[in-house]
JSON list of C-alpha atoms in Angstrom, two decimals:
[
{"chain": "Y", "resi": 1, "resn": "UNK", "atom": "CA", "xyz": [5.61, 13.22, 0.52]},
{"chain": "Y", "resi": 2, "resn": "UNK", "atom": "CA", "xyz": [7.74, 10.47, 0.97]},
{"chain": "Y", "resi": 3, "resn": "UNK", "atom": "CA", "xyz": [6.71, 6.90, 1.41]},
{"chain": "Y", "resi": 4, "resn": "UNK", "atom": "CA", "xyz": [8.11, 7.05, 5.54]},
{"chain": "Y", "resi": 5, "resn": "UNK", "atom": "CA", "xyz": [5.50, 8.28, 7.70]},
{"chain": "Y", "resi": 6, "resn": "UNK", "atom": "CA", "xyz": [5.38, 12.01, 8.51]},
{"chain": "Y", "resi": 7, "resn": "UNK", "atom": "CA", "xyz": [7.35, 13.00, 11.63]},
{"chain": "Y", "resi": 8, "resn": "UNK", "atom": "CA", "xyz": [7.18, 15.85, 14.15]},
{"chain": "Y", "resi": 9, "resn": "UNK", "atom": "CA", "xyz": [4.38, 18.36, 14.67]},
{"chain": "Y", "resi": 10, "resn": "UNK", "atom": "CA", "xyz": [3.70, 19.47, 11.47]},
{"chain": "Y", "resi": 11, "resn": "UNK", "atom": "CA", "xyz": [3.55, 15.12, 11.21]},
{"chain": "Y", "resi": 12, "resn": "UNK", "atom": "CA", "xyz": [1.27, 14.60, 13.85]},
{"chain": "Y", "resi": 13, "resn": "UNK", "atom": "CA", "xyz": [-1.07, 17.31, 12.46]},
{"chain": "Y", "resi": 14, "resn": "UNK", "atom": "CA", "xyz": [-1.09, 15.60, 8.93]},
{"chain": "Y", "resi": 15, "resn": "UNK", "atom": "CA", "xyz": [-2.09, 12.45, 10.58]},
{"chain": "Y", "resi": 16, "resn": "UNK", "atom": "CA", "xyz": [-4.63, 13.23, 12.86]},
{"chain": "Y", "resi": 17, "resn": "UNK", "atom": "CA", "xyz": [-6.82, 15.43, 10.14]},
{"chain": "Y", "resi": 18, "resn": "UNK", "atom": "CA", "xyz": [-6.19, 12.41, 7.62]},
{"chain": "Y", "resi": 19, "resn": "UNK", "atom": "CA", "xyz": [-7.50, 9.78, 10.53]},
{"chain": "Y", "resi": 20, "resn": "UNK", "atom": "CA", "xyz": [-10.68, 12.06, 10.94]},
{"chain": "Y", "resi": 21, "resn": "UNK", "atom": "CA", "xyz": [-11.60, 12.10, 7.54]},
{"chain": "Y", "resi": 22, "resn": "UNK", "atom": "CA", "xyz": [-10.81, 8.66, 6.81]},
{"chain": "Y", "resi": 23, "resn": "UNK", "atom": "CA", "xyz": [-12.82, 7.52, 10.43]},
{"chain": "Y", "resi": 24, "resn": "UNK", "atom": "CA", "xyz": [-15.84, 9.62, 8.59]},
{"chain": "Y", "resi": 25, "resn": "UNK", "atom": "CA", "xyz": [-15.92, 11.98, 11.73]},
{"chain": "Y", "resi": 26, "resn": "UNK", "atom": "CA", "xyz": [-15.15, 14.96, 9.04]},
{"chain": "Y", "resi": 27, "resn": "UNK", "atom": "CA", "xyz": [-17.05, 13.73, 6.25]},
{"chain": "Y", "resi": 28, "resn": "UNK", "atom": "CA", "xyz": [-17.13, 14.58, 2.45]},
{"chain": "Y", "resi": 29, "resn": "UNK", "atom": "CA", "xyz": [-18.19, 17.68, 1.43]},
{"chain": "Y", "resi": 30, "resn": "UNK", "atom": "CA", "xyz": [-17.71, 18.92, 5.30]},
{"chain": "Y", "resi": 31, "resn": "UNK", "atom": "CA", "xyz": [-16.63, 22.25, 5.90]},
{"chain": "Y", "resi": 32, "resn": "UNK", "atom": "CA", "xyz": [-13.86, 22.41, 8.50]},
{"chain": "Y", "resi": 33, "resn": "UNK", "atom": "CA", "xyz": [-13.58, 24.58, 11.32]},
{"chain": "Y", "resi": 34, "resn": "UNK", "atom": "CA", "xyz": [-10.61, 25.45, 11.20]},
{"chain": "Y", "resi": 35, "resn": "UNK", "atom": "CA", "xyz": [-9.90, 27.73, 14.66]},
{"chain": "Y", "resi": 36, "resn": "UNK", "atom": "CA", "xyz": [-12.20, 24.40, 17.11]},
{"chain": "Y", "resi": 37, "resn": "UNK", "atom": "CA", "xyz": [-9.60, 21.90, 14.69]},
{"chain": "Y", "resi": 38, "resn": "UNK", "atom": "CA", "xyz": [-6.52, 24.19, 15.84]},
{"chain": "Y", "resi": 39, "resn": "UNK", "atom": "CA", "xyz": [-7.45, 24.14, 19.53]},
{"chain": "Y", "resi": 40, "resn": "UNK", "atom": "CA", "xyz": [-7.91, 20.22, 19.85]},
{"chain": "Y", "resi": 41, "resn": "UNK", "atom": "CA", "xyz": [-5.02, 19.42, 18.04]},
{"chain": "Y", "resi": 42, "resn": "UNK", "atom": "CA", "xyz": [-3.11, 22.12, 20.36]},
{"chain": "Y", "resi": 43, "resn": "UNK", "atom": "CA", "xyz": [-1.32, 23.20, 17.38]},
{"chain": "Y", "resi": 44, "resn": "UNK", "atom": "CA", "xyz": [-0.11, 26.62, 15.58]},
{"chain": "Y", "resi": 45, "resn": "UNK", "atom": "CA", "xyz": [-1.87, 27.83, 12.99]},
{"chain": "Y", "resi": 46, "resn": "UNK", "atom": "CA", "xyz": [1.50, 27.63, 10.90]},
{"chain": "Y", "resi": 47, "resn": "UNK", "atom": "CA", "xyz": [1.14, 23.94, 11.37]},
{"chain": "Y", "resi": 48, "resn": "UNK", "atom": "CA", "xyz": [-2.52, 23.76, 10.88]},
{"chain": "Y", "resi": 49, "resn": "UNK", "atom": "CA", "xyz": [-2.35, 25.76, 7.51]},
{"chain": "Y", "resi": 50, "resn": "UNK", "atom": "CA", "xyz": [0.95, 23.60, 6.70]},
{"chain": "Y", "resi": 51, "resn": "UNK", "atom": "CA", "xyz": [-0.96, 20.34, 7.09]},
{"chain": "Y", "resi": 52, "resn": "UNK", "atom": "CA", "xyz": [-4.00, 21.41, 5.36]},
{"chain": "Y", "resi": 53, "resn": "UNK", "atom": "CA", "xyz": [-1.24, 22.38, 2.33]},
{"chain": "Y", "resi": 54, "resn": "UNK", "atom": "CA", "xyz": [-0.25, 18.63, 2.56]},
{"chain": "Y", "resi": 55, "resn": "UNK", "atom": "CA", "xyz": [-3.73, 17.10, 2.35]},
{"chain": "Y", "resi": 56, "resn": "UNK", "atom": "CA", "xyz": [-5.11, 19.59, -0.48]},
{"chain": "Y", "resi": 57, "resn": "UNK", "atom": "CA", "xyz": [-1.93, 18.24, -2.56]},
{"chain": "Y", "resi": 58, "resn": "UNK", "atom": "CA", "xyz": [-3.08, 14.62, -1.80]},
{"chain": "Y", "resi": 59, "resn": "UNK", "atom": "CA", "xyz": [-6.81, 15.99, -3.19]},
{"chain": "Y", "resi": 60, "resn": "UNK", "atom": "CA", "xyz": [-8.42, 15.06, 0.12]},
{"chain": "Y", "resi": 61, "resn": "UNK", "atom": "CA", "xyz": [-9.37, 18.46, 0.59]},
{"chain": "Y", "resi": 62, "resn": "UNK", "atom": "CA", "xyz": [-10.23, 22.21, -0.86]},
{"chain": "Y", "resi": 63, "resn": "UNK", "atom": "CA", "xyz": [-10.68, 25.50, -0.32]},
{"chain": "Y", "resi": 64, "resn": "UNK", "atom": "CA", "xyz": [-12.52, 27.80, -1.65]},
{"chain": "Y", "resi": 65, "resn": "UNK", "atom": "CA", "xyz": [-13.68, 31.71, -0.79]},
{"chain": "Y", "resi": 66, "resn": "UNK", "atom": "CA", "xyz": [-17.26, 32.38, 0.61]},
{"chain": "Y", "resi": 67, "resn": "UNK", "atom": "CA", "xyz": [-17.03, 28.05, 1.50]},
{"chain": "Y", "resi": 68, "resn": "UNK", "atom": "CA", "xyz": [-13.77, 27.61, 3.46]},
{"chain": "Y", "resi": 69, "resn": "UNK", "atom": "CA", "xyz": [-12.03, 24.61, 4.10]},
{"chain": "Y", "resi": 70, "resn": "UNK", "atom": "CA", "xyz": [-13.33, 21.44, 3.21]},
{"chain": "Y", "resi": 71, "resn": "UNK", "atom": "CA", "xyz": [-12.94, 17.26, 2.56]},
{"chain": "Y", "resi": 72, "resn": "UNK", "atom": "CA", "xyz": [-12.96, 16.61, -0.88]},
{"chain": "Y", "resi": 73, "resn": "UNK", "atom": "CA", "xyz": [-15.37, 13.38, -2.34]},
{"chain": "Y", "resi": 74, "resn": "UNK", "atom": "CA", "xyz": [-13.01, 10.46, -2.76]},
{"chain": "Y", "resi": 75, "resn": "UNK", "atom": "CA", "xyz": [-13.07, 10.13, -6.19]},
{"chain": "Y", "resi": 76, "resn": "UNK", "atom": "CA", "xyz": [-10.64, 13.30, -6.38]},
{"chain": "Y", "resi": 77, "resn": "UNK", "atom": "CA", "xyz": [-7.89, 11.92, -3.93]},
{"chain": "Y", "resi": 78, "resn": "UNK", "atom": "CA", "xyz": [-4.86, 10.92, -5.60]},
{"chain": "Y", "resi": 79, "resn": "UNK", "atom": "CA", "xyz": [-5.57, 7.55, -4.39]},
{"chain": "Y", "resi": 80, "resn": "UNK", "atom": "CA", "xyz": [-1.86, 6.52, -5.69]},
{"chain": "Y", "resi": 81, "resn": "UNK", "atom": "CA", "xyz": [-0.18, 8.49, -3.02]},
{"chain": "Y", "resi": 82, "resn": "UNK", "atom": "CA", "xyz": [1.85, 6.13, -0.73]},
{"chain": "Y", "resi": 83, "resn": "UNK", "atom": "CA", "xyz": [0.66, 8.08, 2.50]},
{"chain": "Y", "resi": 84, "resn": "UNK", "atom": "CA", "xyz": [-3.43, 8.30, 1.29]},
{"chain": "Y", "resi": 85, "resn": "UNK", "atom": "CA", "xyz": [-2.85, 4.09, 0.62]},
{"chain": "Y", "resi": 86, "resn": "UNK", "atom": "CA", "xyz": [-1.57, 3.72, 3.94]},
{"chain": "Y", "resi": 87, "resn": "UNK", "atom": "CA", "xyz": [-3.79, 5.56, 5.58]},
{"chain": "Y", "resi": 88, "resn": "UNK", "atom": "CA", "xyz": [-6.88, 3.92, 3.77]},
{"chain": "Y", "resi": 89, "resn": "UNK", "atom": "CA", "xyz": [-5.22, 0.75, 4.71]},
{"chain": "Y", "resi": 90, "resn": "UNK", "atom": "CA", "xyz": [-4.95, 1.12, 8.48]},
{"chain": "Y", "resi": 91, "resn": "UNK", "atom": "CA", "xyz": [-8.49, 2.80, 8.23]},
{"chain": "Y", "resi": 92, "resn": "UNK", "atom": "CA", "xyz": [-10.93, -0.35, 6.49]},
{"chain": "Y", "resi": 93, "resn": "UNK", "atom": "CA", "xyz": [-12.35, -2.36, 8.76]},
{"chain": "Y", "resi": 94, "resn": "UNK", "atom": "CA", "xyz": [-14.39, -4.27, 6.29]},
{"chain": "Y", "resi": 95, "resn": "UNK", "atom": "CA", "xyz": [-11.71, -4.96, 3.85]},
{"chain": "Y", "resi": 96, "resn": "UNK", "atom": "CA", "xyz": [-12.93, -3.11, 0.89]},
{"chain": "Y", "resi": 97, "resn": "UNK", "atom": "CA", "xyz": [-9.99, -1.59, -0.13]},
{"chain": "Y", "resi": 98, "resn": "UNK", "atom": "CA", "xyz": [-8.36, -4.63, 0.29]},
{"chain": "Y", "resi": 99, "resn": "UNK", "atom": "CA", "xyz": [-10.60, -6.03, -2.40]},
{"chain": "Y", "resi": 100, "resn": "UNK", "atom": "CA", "xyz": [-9.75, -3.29, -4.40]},
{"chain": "Y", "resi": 101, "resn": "UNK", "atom": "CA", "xyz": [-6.04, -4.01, -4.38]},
{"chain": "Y", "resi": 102, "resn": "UNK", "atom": "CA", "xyz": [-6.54, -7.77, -5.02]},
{"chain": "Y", "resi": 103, "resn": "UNK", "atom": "CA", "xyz": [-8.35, -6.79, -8.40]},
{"chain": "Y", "resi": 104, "resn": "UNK", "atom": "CA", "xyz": [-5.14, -4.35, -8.91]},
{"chain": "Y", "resi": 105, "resn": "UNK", "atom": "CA", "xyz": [-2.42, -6.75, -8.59]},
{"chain": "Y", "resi": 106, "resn": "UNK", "atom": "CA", "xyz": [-4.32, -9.74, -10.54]},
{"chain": "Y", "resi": 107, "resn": "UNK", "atom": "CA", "xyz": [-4.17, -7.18, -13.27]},
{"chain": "Y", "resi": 108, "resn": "UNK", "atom": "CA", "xyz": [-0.62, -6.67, -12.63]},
{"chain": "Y", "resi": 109, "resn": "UNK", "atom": "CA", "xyz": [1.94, -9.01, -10.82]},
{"chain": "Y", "resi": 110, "resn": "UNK", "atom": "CA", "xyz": [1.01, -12.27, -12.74]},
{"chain": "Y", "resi": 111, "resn": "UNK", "atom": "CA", "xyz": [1.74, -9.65, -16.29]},
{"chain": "Y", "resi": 112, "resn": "UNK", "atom": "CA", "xyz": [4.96, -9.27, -14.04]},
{"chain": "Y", "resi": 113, "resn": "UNK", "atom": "CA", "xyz": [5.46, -12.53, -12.88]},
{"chain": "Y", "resi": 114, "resn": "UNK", "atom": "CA", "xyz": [5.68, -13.76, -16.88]},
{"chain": "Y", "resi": 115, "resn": "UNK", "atom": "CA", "xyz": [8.07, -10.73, -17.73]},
{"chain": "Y", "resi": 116, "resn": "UNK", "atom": "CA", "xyz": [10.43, -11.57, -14.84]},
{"chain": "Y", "resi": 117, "resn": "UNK", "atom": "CA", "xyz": [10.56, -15.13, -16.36]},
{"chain": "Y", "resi": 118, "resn": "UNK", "atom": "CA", "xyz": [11.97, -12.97, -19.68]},
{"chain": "Y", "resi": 119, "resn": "UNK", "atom": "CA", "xyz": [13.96, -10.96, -18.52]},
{"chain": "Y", "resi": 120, "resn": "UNK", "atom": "CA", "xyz": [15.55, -11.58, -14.88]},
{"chain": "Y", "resi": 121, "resn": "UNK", "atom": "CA", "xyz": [18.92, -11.70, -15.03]},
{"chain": "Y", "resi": 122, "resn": "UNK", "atom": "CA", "xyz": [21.07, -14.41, -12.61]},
{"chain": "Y", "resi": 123, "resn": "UNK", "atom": "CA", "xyz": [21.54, -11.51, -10.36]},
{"chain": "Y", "resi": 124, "resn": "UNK", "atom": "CA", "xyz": [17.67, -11.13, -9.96]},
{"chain": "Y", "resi": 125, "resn": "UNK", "atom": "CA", "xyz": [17.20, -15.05, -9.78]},
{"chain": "Y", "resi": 126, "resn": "UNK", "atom": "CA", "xyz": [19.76, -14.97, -6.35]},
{"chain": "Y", "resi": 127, "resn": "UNK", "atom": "CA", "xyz": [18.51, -12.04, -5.10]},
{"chain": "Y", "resi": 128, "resn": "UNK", "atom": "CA", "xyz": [14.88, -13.30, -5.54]},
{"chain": "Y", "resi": 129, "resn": "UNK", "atom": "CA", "xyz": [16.00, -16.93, -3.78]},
{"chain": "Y", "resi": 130, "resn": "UNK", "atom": "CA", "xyz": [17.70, -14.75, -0.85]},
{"chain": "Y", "resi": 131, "resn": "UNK", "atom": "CA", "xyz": [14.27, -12.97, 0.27]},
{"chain": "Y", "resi": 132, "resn": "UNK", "atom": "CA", "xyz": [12.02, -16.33, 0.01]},
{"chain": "Y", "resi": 133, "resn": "UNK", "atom": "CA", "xyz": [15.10, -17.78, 2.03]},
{"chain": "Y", "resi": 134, "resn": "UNK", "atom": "CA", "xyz": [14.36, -14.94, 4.56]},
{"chain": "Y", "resi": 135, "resn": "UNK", "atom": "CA", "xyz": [10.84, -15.48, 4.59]},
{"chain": "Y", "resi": 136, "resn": "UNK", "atom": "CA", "xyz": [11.57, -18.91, 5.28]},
{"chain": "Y", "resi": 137, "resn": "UNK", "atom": "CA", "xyz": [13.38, -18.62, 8.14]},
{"chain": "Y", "resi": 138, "resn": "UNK", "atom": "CA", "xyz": [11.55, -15.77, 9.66]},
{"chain": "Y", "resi": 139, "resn": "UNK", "atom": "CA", "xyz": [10.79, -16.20, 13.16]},
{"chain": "Y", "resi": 140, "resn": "UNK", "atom": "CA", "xyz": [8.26, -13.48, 14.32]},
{"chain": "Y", "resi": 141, "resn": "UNK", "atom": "CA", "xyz": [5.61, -11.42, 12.12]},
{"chain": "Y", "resi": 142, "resn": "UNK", "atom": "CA", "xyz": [7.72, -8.29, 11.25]},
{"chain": "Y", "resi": 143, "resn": "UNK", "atom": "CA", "xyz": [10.26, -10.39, 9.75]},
{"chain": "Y", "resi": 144, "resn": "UNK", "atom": "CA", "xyz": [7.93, -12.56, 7.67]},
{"chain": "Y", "resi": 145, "resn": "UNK", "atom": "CA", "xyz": [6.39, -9.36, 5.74]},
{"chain": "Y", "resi": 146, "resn": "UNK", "atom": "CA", "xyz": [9.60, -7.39, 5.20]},
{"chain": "Y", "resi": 147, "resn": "UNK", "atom": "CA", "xyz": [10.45, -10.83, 3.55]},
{"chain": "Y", "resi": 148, "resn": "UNK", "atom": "CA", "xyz": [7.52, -10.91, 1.78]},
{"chain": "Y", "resi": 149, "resn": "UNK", "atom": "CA", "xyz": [7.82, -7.05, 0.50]},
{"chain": "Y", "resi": 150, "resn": "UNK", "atom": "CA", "xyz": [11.14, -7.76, -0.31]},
{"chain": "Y", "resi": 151, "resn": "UNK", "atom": "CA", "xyz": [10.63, -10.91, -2.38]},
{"chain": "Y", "resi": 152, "resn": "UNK", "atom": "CA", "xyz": [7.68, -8.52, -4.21]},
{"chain": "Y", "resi": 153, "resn": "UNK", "atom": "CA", "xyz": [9.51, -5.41, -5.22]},
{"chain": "Y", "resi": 154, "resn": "UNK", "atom": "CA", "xyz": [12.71, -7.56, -6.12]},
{"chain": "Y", "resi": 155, "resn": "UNK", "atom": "CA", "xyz": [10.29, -9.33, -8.53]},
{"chain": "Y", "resi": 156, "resn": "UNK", "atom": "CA", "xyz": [8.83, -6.00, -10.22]},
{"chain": "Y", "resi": 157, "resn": "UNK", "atom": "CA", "xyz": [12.66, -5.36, -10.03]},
{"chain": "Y", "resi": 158, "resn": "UNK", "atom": "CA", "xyz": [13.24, -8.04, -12.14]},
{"chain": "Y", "resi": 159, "resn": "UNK", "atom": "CA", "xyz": [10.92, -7.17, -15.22]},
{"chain": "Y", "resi": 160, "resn": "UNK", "atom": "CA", "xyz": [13.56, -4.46, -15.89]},
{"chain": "Y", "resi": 161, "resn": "UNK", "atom": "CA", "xyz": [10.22, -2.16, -16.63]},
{"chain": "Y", "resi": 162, "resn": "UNK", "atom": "CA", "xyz": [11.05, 1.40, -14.78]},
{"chain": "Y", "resi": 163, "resn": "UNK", "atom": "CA", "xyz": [7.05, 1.79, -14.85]},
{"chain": "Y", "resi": 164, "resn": "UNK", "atom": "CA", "xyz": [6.37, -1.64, -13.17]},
{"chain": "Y", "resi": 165, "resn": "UNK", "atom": "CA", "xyz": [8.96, -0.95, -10.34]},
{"chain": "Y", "resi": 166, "resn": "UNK", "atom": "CA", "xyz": [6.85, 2.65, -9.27]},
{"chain": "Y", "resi": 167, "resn": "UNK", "atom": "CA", "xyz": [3.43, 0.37, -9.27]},
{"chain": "Y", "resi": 168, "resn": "UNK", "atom": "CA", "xyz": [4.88, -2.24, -6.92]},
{"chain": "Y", "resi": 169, "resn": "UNK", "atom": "CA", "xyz": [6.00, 0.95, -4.86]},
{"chain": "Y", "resi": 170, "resn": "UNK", "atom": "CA", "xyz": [1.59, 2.04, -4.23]},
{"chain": "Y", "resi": 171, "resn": "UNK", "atom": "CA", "xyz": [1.34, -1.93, -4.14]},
{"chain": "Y", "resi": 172, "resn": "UNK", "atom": "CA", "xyz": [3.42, -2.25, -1.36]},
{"chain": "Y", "resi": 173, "resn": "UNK", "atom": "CA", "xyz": [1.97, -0.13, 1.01]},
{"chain": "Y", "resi": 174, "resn": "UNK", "atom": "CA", "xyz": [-1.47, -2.14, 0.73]},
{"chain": "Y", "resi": 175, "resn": "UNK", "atom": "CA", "xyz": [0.65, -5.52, 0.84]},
{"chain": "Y", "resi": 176, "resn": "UNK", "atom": "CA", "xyz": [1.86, -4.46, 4.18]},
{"chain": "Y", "resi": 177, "resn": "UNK", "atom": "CA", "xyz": [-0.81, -4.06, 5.70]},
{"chain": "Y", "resi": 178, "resn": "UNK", "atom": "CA", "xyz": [-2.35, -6.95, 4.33]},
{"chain": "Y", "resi": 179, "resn": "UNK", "atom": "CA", "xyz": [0.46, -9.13, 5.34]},
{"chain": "Y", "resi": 180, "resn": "UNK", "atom": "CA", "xyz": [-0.01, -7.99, 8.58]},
{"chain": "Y", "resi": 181, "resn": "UNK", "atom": "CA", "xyz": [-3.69, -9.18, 8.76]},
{"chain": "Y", "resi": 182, "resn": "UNK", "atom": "CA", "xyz": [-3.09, -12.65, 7.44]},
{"chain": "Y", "resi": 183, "resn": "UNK", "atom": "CA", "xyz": [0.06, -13.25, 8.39]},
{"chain": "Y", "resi": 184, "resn": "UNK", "atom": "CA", "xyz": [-0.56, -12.41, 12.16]},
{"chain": "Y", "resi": 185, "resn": "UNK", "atom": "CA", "xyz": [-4.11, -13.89, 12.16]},
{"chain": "Y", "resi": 186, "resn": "UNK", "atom": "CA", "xyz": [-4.08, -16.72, 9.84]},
{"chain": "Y", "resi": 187, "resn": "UNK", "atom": "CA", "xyz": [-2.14, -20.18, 9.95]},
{"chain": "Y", "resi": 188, "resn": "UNK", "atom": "CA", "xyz": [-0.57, -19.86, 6.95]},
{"chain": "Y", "resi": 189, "resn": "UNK", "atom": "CA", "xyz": [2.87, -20.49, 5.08]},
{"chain": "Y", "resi": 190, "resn": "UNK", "atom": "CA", "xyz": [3.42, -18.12, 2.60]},
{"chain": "Y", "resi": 191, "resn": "UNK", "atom": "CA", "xyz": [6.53, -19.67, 1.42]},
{"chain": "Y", "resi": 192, "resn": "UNK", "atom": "CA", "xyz": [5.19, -22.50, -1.11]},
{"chain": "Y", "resi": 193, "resn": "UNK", "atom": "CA", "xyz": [3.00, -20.23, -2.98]},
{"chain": "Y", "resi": 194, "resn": "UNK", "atom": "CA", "xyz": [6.40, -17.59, -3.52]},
{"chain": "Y", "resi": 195, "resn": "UNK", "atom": "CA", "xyz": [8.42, -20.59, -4.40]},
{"chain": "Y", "resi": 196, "resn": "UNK", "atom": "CA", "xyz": [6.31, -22.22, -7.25]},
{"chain": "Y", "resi": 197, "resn": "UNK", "atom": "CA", "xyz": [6.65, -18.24, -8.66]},
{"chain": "Y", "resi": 198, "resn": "UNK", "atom": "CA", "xyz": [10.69, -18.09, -8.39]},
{"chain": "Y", "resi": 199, "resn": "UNK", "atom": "CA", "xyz": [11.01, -21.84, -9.86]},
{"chain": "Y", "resi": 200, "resn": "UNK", "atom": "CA", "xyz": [8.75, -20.77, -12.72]},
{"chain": "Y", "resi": 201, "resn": "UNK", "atom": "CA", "xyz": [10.91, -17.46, -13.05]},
{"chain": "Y", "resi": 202, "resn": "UNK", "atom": "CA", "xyz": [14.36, -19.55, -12.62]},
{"chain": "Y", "resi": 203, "resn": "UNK", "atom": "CA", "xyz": [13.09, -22.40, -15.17]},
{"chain": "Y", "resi": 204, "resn": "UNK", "atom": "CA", "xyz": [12.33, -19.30, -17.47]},
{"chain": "Y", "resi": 205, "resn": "UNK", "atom": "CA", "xyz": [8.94, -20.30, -17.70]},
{"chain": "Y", "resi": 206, "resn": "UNK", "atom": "CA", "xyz": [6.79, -17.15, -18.74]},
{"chain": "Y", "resi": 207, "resn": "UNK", "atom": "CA", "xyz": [3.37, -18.96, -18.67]},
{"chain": "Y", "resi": 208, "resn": "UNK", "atom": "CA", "xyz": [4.25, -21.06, -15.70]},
{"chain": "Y", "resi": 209, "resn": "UNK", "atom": "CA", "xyz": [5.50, -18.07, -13.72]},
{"chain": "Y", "resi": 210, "resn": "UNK", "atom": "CA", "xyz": [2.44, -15.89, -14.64]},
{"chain": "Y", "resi": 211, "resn": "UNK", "atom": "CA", "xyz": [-0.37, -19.36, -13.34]},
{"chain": "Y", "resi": 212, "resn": "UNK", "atom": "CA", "xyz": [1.89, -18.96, -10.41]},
{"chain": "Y", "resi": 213, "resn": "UNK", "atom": "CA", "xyz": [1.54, -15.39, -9.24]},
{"chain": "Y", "resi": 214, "resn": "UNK", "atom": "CA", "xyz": [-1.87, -15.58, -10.44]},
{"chain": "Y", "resi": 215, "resn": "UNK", "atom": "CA", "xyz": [-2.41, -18.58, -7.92]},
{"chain": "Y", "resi": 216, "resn": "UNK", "atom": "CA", "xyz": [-0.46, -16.20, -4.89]},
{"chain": "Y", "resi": 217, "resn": "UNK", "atom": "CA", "xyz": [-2.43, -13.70, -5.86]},
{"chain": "Y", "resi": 218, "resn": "UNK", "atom": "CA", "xyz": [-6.08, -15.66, -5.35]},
{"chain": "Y", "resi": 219, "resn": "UNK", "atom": "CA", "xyz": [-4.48, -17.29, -2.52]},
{"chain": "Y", "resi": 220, "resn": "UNK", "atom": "CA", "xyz": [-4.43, -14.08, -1.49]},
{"chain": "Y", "resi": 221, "resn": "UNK", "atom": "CA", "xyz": [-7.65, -12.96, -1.57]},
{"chain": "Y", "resi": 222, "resn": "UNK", "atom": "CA", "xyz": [-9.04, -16.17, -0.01]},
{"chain": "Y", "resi": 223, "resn": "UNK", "atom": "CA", "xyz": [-6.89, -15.61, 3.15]},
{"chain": "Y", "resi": 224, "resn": "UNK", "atom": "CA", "xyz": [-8.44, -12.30, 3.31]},
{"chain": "Y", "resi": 225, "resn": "UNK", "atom": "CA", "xyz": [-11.87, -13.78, 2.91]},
{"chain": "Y", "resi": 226, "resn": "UNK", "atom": "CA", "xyz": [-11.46, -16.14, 5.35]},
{"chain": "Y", "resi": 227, "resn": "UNK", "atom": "CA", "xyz": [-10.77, -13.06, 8.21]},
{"chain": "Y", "resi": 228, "resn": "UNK", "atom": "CA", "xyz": [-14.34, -11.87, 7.18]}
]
């Protein structure tokens, strides 16, 4: 499925069997029952069966004969999938997953970060300065993490590494919802911390470029922490 979030009926189904499993109310290993599930969700069978299709490709759940229907452990979802991120996302309350994607881009965007400073091209340097610009003079919380997404992919962008730009792709969907957290709960300026990593990048300053997303990236983290 795409990264947008599913639409219509068939939609609707998709995400209310995904919110169960990911509130625990169908748990792992739980068999579902699939005609009660068809009659609270009001919903065809065609679009029950369709949705369950759409979930067993994401590895959230199974089938098999004499067991039926049922939610998968979450070690076998494809935890990469934009629309299992998302939903994980919007689903942890205590920020675990969160955690989990901090340890994932400190791997990552300061490696990034140093590449960028390598490779970017003046074209990338501009179009890098235009999002922080944005995020600068963003007046409400909507605009201030599209900025922020936007200065992020353009970065991954910028490393000219096909392989890097899919990652920040998963990355993003996390981010978002992070964003959202801090950004709309915490008194914070993200702008500084982005700037330090495009001068680094523009001064074509691999190591300096790389300390700088690394210190975003803990800054981060300790924004996070202080929501706890």
């Amino acid at each position: 499925m795409s990264e947008k979030r599913l639409r219509g009926v068939h939609g609707q189904t998709v995400e209310a069997l995904a919110g169960r499993i990911l509130a625990g109310e169908i748990g792992e290993g739980d068999t579902l029952d699939l005609p009660a599930l068809r009659e609270e969700l009001d919903v065809s069978l065609t679009a029950l069966r369709e949705a369950l299709k759409v979930l067993s490709a994401k590895g959230m759940i199974d089938a098999r004969q004499k067991r039926g229907t049922f939610v998968q452990p979450r070690s076998s979802w494809n935890l990469l999938d934009t629309d299992v991120m998302r939903w994980q996302t919007q689903a942890d309350a205590d920020h675990g997953l969160f955690d989990e994607l901090t340890e994932m881009r400190v791997i990552v965007e300061p490696a990034a970060a140093r590449l960028a400073a390598e490779r970017a091209s003046d074209a990338d340097i501009e179009a890098l300065s235009g999002a922080l610009d944005r995020m600068a003079s963003a007046r409400d919380l909507a605009a201030t993490v599209r900025a922020d997404l936007e200065f992020h992919r353009l970065l991954m962008a910028a490393t000219h590494n096909a392989f890097l730009t899919q990652v920040e792709r998963i990355i993003a969907i996390g981010l978002a919802e992070r964003d959202k957290l801090v950004h709309g709960t915490v008194d914070d300026d993200p702008v500084p911390s982005h700037r330090a990593v495009l001068d680094a990048i523009a001064a074509r300053d691999p190591e300096a470029a790389y300390e700088a997303m690394r210190a975003l990236v803990d800054k981060s983290g300790a924004d996070l922490d202080r929501l706890r």
